[in-house]
């Protein structure tokens, strides 16, 4: 990932993405309010590598790092953040050694390996065992998913 303490064009979709769960009385709403509160100090980053990303995906996404390298709390034993995609954007296939859990806060789809795309639903998620190739994509609305990696 390219690290930069700056906002990117896709950050403009944050509010419309958070709106899906902002008034939810569950932990999803709590998480949305926390992301909103942390937005001004977020460590925004973008992925610039990987296969099969949609055209202009670099400009059409942003990753917010809460805990982890370049994050609000810079540390290396855990990474907690989220991926924000503009509408009609496919994030590149990628993989990493740490296991990962995603929780979806908007409509959207995931895929593992070359399997079918699936939508786990808002509040649903995806577990990626170590080194499994995976990707996500938005439909006609923005995509927002929390992720956590245990290093
Ligand atoms: Fe991932």
Tab-separated table of C-alpha atoms and ligand atoms in Angstrom:
chain	number	residue	atom	x	y	z
A	1	UNK	CA	0.000	0.000	0.000
A	2	UNK	CA	1.071	3.565	-0.581
A	3	UNK	CA	0.847	5.429	2.669
A	4	UNK	CA	-0.191	9.047	2.771
A	5	UNK	CA	-1.647	11.208	5.503
A	6	UNK	CA	-4.009	12.913	3.149
A	7	UNK	CA	-7.512	12.487	1.877
A	8	UNK	CA	-8.175	10.881	-1.469
A	9	UNK	CA	-11.095	11.452	-3.877
A	10	UNK	CA	-12.908	8.297	-2.737
A	11	UNK	CA	-13.036	9.659	0.832
A	12	UNK	CA	-15.941	11.801	-0.363
A	13	UNK	CA	-18.069	8.627	-0.277
A	14	UNK	CA	-17.495	8.019	3.436
A	15	UNK	CA	-20.611	9.789	4.705
A	16	UNK	CA	-22.954	8.152	2.207
A	17	UNK	CA	-21.461	4.753	3.062
A	18	UNK	CA	-21.735	5.289	6.823
A	19	UNK	CA	-25.369	6.320	6.394
A	20	UNK	CA	-26.349	2.653	5.952
A	21	UNK	CA	-25.690	1.876	9.610
A	22	UNK	CA	-25.253	5.228	11.369
A	23	UNK	CA	-28.652	4.975	13.062
A	24	UNK	CA	-28.401	1.242	13.708
A	25	UNK	CA	-28.719	0.575	17.465
A	26	UNK	CA	-26.285	-2.347	17.253
A	27	UNK	CA	-22.490	-2.345	17.291
A	28	UNK	CA	-22.593	-1.460	13.601
A	29	UNK	CA	-23.943	1.981	14.446
A	30	UNK	CA	-21.345	2.391	17.188
A	31	UNK	CA	-18.614	1.491	14.719
A	32	UNK	CA	-19.982	3.953	12.161
A	33	UNK	CA	-19.998	6.788	14.684
A	34	UNK	CA	-16.447	5.879	15.726
A	35	UNK	CA	-15.253	5.967	12.119
A	36	UNK	CA	-16.948	9.326	11.635
A	37	UNK	CA	-15.282	10.718	14.764
A	38	UNK	CA	-11.856	9.414	13.698
A	39	UNK	CA	-12.136	10.613	10.101
A	40	UNK	CA	-10.138	13.855	10.615
A	41	UNK	CA	-7.102	11.957	11.918
A	42	UNK	CA	-7.452	8.815	9.777
A	43	UNK	CA	-4.364	7.356	8.163
A	44	UNK	CA	-5.721	7.118	4.620
A	45	UNK	CA	-3.881	4.792	2.259
A	46	UNK	CA	-4.428	3.265	-1.165
A	47	UNK	CA	-3.518	-0.058	-2.729
A	48	UNK	CA	-1.705	0.332	-6.007
A	49	UNK	CA	-0.895	-3.311	-6.757
A	50	UNK	CA	-2.784	-6.503	-7.464
A	51	UNK	CA	-4.598	-8.064	-10.409
A	52	UNK	CA	-8.060	-7.518	-11.865
A	53	UNK	CA	-8.862	-4.199	-10.220
A	54	UNK	CA	-11.383	-2.134	-12.158
A	55	UNK	CA	-10.247	0.752	-14.286
A	56	UNK	CA	-9.202	3.691	-12.116
A	57	UNK	CA	-9.612	1.622	-8.955
A	58	UNK	CA	-6.732	3.520	-7.380
A	59	UNK	CA	-8.727	6.743	-7.629
A	60	UNK	CA	-11.966	4.985	-6.678
A	61	UNK	CA	-10.989	3.559	-3.298
A	62	UNK	CA	-9.353	4.484	-0.006
A	63	UNK	CA	-8.331	2.398	2.988
A	64	UNK	CA	-8.622	3.926	6.424
A	65	UNK	CA	-6.034	2.613	8.878
A	66	UNK	CA	-7.138	2.939	12.496
A	67	UNK	CA	-4.483	0.713	14.105
A	68	UNK	CA	-1.470	-0.443	12.150
A	69	UNK	CA	1.406	0.991	10.172
A	70	UNK	CA	0.606	4.602	9.318
A	71	UNK	CA	-2.636	4.476	11.267
A	72	UNK	CA	-4.019	6.644	14.004
A	73	UNK	CA	-2.290	4.229	16.382
A	74	UNK	CA	0.816	3.073	14.589
A	75	UNK	CA	1.638	-0.507	15.570
A	76	UNK	CA	2.680	-3.709	13.920
A	77	UNK	CA	1.051	-6.554	15.862
A	78	UNK	CA	-2.495	-5.876	14.670
A	79	UNK	CA	-4.110	-3.991	11.840
A	80	UNK	CA	-7.644	-2.610	12.122
A	81	UNK	CA	-9.144	-0.472	9.420
A	82	UNK	CA	-11.673	-0.351	6.639
A	83	UNK	CA	-11.930	-0.261	2.874
A	84	UNK	CA	-14.102	2.300	1.132
A	85	UNK	CA	-14.972	1.853	-2.541
A	86	UNK	CA	-16.791	4.264	-4.815
A	87	UNK	CA	-19.753	2.752	-6.693
A	88	UNK	CA	-18.964	0.280	-9.483
A	89	UNK	CA	-15.422	-0.377	-8.284
A	90	UNK	CA	-13.612	-3.699	-8.051
A	91	UNK	CA	-10.736	-3.903	-5.594
A	92	UNK	CA	-7.751	-5.903	-6.896
A	93	UNK	CA	-7.180	-9.525	-6.008
A	94	UNK	CA	-4.787	-9.583	-3.100
A	95	UNK	CA	-3.491	-11.887	-0.399
A	96	UNK	CA	-1.497	-11.629	2.775
A	97	UNK	CA	0.025	-13.929	5.331
A	98	UNK	CA	-2.083	-12.767	8.303
A	99	UNK	CA	-5.592	-14.135	8.664
A	100	UNK	CA	-8.251	-11.500	8.133
A	101	UNK	CA	-11.854	-10.860	9.080
A	102	UNK	CA	-14.103	-8.427	7.216
A	103	UNK	CA	-17.439	-6.987	8.413
A	104	UNK	CA	-19.577	-5.317	5.783
A	105	UNK	CA	-21.307	-1.999	6.619
A	106	UNK	CA	-22.976	-1.420	3.228
A	107	UNK	CA	-24.229	-3.569	0.386
A	108	UNK	CA	-21.328	-5.120	-1.488
A	109	UNK	CA	-19.727	-8.367	-2.589
A	110	UNK	CA	-16.669	-10.481	-1.775
A	111	UNK	CA	-14.883	-13.285	-3.549
A	112	UNK	CA	-12.265	-15.831	-2.446
A	113	UNK	CA	-9.910	-17.452	-4.935
A	114	UNK	CA	-11.839	-17.761	-8.221
A	115	UNK	CA	-15.141	-18.571	-6.514
A	116	UNK	CA	-18.478	-16.858	-7.013
A	117	UNK	CA	-19.056	-13.325	-5.806
A	118	UNK	CA	-21.362	-13.190	-2.789
A	119	UNK	CA	-22.982	-10.537	-0.621
A	120	UNK	CA	-22.885	-11.505	3.082
A	121	UNK	CA	-25.317	-8.685	3.885
A	122	UNK	CA	-24.801	-5.698	6.137
A	123	UNK	CA	-23.268	-6.948	9.372
A	124	UNK	CA	-22.114	-10.128	7.661
A	125	UNK	CA	-18.568	-10.791	6.729
A	126	UNK	CA	-15.781	-12.894	5.427
A	127	UNK	CA	-12.901	-14.786	6.980
A	128	UNK	CA	-9.746	-15.155	4.945
A	129	UNK	CA	-7.338	-17.874	6.045
A	130	UNK	CA	-3.675	-17.103	5.602
A	131	UNK	CA	-2.659	-16.290	2.023
A	132	UNK	CA	-6.077	-16.841	0.413
A	133	UNK	CA	-6.564	-14.630	-2.656
A	134	UNK	CA	-9.615	-12.413	-2.179
A	135	UNK	CA	-11.280	-9.266	-3.475
A	136	UNK	CA	-14.370	-7.122	-3.011
A	137	UNK	CA	-16.500	-4.930	-5.220
A	138	UNK	CA	-19.238	-2.358	-4.982
A	139	UNK	CA	-22.489	-2.260	-6.892
A	140	UNK	CA	-24.281	0.983	-7.615
A	141	UNK	CA	-23.686	2.335	-4.104
A	142	UNK	CA	-20.486	2.856	-2.090
A	143	UNK	CA	-18.905	-0.117	-0.302
A	144	UNK	CA	-17.518	0.021	3.225
A	145	UNK	CA	-16.099	-2.924	5.150
A	146	UNK	CA	-14.123	-3.117	8.377
A	147	UNK	CA	-11.161	-5.464	8.453
A	148	UNK	CA	-8.819	-6.796	11.078
A	149	UNK	CA	-5.560	-8.673	10.576
A	150	UNK	CA	-3.725	-10.478	13.333
A	151	UNK	CA	-0.056	-10.318	12.465
B	1	LIG	FE1	-7.477	-8.404	2.562
